[in-house]
Structure formats: C-alpha cells, structure tokens
C-alpha cells in the first residue's frame, strides 16, 4: 500500500543507486542505477526574436502543471528549423516508461544552399536515446507540429505524458519523429503564412526518485518567426 501511495502522489526524492525492485499493478518500479539530471543544450545568442505565433498542444495548460518550463531557445537570427530529432525511452515493459524525453531542432541558414548552424533543445530529460534526424526537403523549413500525448488519467500507475511528435514542412511533407505509441494525437498546429519554426520551450518533470512514476518531457511549445 505504501508503494501505491508513492506512485500516486510523487515526492521530490533525489534518485539514488539501488537494486531493489517493487511490483505494483502493471508497473515494476526499479531504481535507476545512476543519478539522473535534466540537461539543456543551446546555441548562445545575444538577441531574442519576438515570435509571430506560438504553437502549443490543446491541453498544454493542464499538462504543464506536472513539470517545469525550461528556457526558451531560438535559432540564431536569419535561421530557422529545417529538421528535428527526438530523444525517446522505448517501452520498458515491466519497468517505468517515460517515452519522450527531449526534442532537438536543427537550425539552418538560408534556403537550398544554406548551412546548418547548430541545434536548440530547451530542457531535456535524462532517459532514452536520440532517434535519427528527420529533415525537410532542401530549401524548406518546418512550419507545423502535431503532438501525441497520454492524458494524466489514461493510465492508473505509469503515466508517460508526451509520447511522440510529427512535424510538417513548407512543401506539405510530414515527418514523424519515431516516438512511443501511448495516448492519442492532438490537432495539427501550424505557423501563419510567411513564418516558420524558429524556437522551442519544453516542460519537463525533474526525476522523482525511487518508487515514483517519472514523466520526463510533459509538453512543449514552439516559436514561429517571420521569414
């Protein structure tokens, strides 16, 4: 009963190394073997572009209360996102699964012959591995997103929040990031005509410690900037 209460009401225990395994319902909660920390990667810039629009999932307000918003990170001036990749913890079967842990936007300068100048991520959770980069056709930028999310009431014990992300390019092509399969797809969100995706802010739950359900990346929003 104690374990059930811990899973339903997360505490703020620091993750410690242990070999104990506890079984509750469909979840086996095993303490991870190393101390977990969230990270942030960014291109250091001294300016901020005011977005012409913010792309957000429909349930962003409700979901965001489970995590903390990281820094807004934008591609450098005159550059936009032309590709992306996801950091995903695959289905852990009998262990705690977190699904989507991070999103990386690849920033490109110019159109067909523009060069990649780096990537921006906002906050990234510690689990999982980076998937292959999904890239628009040469000369195109990303202009839309669709999020797959498991609602907080969809699973009694092992919630995963955001599971997958698809993005659309200027020419109409759709790129799926290759995330997990829990939850349902929300509506497409697209930048206004004459703009493209230029930045990202993620909402991530800190590692909750042994015996507590981790969510990792809870939700996100993206900036649209004028081309």
XYZ file of C-alpha atoms in Angstrom:
227
model
C 0.000 0.000 0.000
C 2.904 2.316 0.731
C 4.277 1.837 -2.766
C 0.887 2.609 -4.305
C 0.683 5.877 -2.406
C 4.152 6.860 -3.543
C 3.226 6.224 -7.158
C 0.034 8.197 -6.985
C 1.491 11.128 -5.075
C 5.028 11.797 -6.374
C 7.550 13.139 -3.897
C 10.741 15.029 -4.506
C 13.243 12.318 -3.514
C 16.676 12.511 -5.166
C 17.367 9.459 -7.351
C 19.841 7.084 -5.690
C 21.545 3.887 -6.774
C 19.790 0.723 -5.530
C 18.961 -2.794 -6.681
C 15.523 -3.031 -5.046
C 12.592 -3.937 -7.270
C 8.931 -3.390 -6.338
C 5.892 -4.666 -8.257
C 2.585 -2.749 -8.260
C -0.154 -3.377 -10.809
C 1.301 -3.371 -14.328
C 4.387 -1.461 -13.219
C 7.667 -2.731 -11.877
C 9.469 0.264 -10.404
C 13.223 -0.212 -10.212
C 15.567 2.492 -9.018
C 17.825 3.536 -11.884
C 21.489 2.792 -11.455
C 22.887 6.326 -11.702
C 21.892 9.762 -10.512
C 19.681 11.356 -13.174
C 19.796 15.009 -14.173
C 17.967 17.041 -16.785
C 20.105 18.989 -19.264
C 19.884 21.942 -21.636
C 21.717 22.457 -24.934
C 21.672 25.760 -26.763
C 23.326 27.967 -29.338
C 24.444 31.018 -27.377
C 22.902 34.152 -28.878
C 22.565 37.697 -27.590
C 19.204 38.507 -29.143
C 15.590 37.411 -28.985
C 13.129 37.357 -31.886
C 9.536 38.111 -30.953
C 7.509 35.181 -32.346
C 4.569 35.953 -34.602
C 2.831 32.875 -33.134
C 3.297 30.111 -30.556
C 2.391 26.519 -31.419
C 1.021 24.701 -28.357
C -0.922 21.435 -27.826
C -4.571 21.855 -26.841
C -4.013 20.558 -23.300
C -0.773 22.461 -22.637
C -2.136 24.359 -19.615
C -3.374 21.267 -17.762
C -0.333 19.152 -18.606
C 2.271 21.792 -17.735
C 1.423 21.713 -14.022
C 3.259 18.370 -13.777
C 6.622 19.797 -14.850
C 8.661 22.998 -15.054
C 9.126 25.178 -18.118
C 12.710 25.303 -19.351
C 14.355 28.217 -21.150
C 13.019 29.415 -24.467
C 15.710 28.697 -27.033
C 15.760 30.093 -30.555
C 17.796 29.543 -33.673
C 20.194 32.417 -34.431
C 18.917 35.428 -36.368
C 18.058 34.727 -40.019
C 17.989 30.955 -39.385
C 15.052 28.564 -38.951
C 14.433 24.915 -38.086
C 14.679 22.598 -41.090
C 14.943 19.275 -39.236
C 14.385 17.698 -35.827
C 15.090 14.623 -33.738
C 13.510 13.090 -30.631
C 15.087 11.605 -27.531
C 12.900 8.611 -26.638
C 12.936 5.969 -23.940
C 11.344 2.951 -25.589
C 8.732 0.806 -23.849
C 10.338 -0.592 -20.696
C 7.720 -3.389 -20.447
C 7.743 -4.121 -16.702
C 9.695 -1.018 -15.719
C 8.745 2.646 -15.507
C 8.492 4.123 -19.034
C 8.894 7.829 -19.807
C 8.559 7.871 -23.636
C 9.562 11.329 -24.976
C 12.497 12.933 -23.125
C 13.655 15.676 -25.471
C 13.290 17.458 -28.813
C 16.164 18.924 -30.836
C 15.561 21.451 -33.624
C 18.257 21.727 -36.297
C 18.826 25.346 -37.355
C 19.702 26.187 -40.949
C 20.728 29.474 -42.550
C 19.256 30.296 -45.932
C 17.320 28.109 -48.296
C 18.647 25.475 -50.713
C 22.350 26.184 -50.163
C 22.113 27.253 -46.538
C 24.333 25.625 -43.952
C 23.384 24.022 -40.628
C 24.465 26.302 -37.767
C 23.589 24.067 -34.790
C 20.612 22.910 -32.763
C 18.397 24.036 -29.874
C 16.610 21.825 -27.342
C 15.398 23.734 -24.263
C 15.317 21.257 -21.318
C 15.978 17.535 -21.930
C 15.179 14.679 -19.510
C 17.893 12.066 -18.792
C 16.455 8.826 -20.174
C 16.315 7.311 -23.626
C 18.345 7.703 -26.823
C 18.258 10.194 -29.686
C 16.432 8.974 -32.784
C 17.539 9.631 -36.355
C 17.109 13.211 -37.586
C 14.018 13.890 -39.701
C 14.714 16.579 -42.312
C 12.620 18.628 -44.730
C 13.458 18.684 -48.429
C 16.298 21.063 -49.383
C 15.207 24.682 -49.170
C 12.255 24.022 -46.825
C 11.709 24.872 -43.165
C 9.447 23.318 -40.533
C 6.074 25.067 -40.197
C 3.788 22.798 -38.139
C 3.602 20.234 -35.357
C 1.293 17.525 -34.031
C 1.755 16.009 -30.555
C 0.805 12.548 -29.312
C 0.059 12.647 -25.593
C -1.161 10.222 -22.954
C -3.538 12.085 -20.645
C -2.795 12.002 -16.937
C -5.938 9.917 -16.300
C -5.336 7.413 -19.125
C -3.031 5.209 -17.055
C -3.546 4.422 -13.376
C 0.102 4.000 -12.419
C 2.582 4.546 -15.277
C 1.902 7.856 -16.996
C 4.133 8.944 -19.880
C 2.671 12.345 -20.908
C 4.018 13.328 -24.365
C 4.917 10.267 -26.441
C 5.589 11.377 -29.998
C 5.879 14.384 -32.306
C 5.208 14.840 -36.007
C 6.209 17.981 -37.891
C 5.292 19.409 -41.281
C 7.440 21.194 -43.859
C 6.663 24.183 -46.081
C 6.082 21.930 -49.094
C 3.468 19.854 -47.239
C 5.641 16.900 -46.286
C 5.007 15.285 -42.897
C 7.846 13.895 -40.750
C 7.212 11.552 -37.802
C 9.791 11.569 -35.034
C 9.519 7.872 -34.136
C 8.314 8.169 -30.543
C 6.160 5.812 -28.478
C 2.526 4.759 -29.016
C 0.601 5.610 -25.834
C -2.112 8.242 -25.894
C -3.722 9.946 -28.869
C -2.748 12.505 -31.494
C -3.872 16.082 -30.997
C -4.718 18.638 -33.674
C -2.159 19.999 -36.093
C -0.750 23.401 -35.146
C 0.766 25.479 -37.980
C 2.677 28.728 -38.273
C 0.968 31.639 -40.055
C 1.825 32.099 -43.731
C 5.170 33.818 -44.161
C 6.693 32.359 -40.986
C 8.477 29.182 -39.886
C 9.508 27.462 -36.673
C 12.481 29.178 -35.046
C 12.483 28.133 -31.367
C 11.321 25.726 -28.679
C 10.410 25.646 -24.991
C 9.886 22.321 -23.183
C 8.098 21.482 -19.947
C 9.981 18.683 -18.146
C 9.413 16.934 -14.836
C 12.529 16.543 -12.689
C 13.467 12.913 -11.873
C 11.191 11.898 -8.998
C 13.392 9.313 -7.306
C 12.930 5.621 -6.423
C 9.399 4.146 -6.367
C 7.868 7.212 -8.052
C 6.453 7.446 -11.588
C 8.579 9.662 -13.888
C 7.050 11.643 -16.760
C 10.162 13.219 -18.366
C 9.024 15.639 -21.118
C 5.475 16.649 -20.250
C 4.598 19.123 -23.014
C 6.162 21.793 -25.244
C 5.586 24.856 -27.369
C 7.337 26.189 -30.470
C 8.001 29.700 -31.781
C 7.067 30.841 -35.282
C 9.185 33.732 -36.632
C 8.777 35.816 -39.780
C 10.758 34.573 -42.766
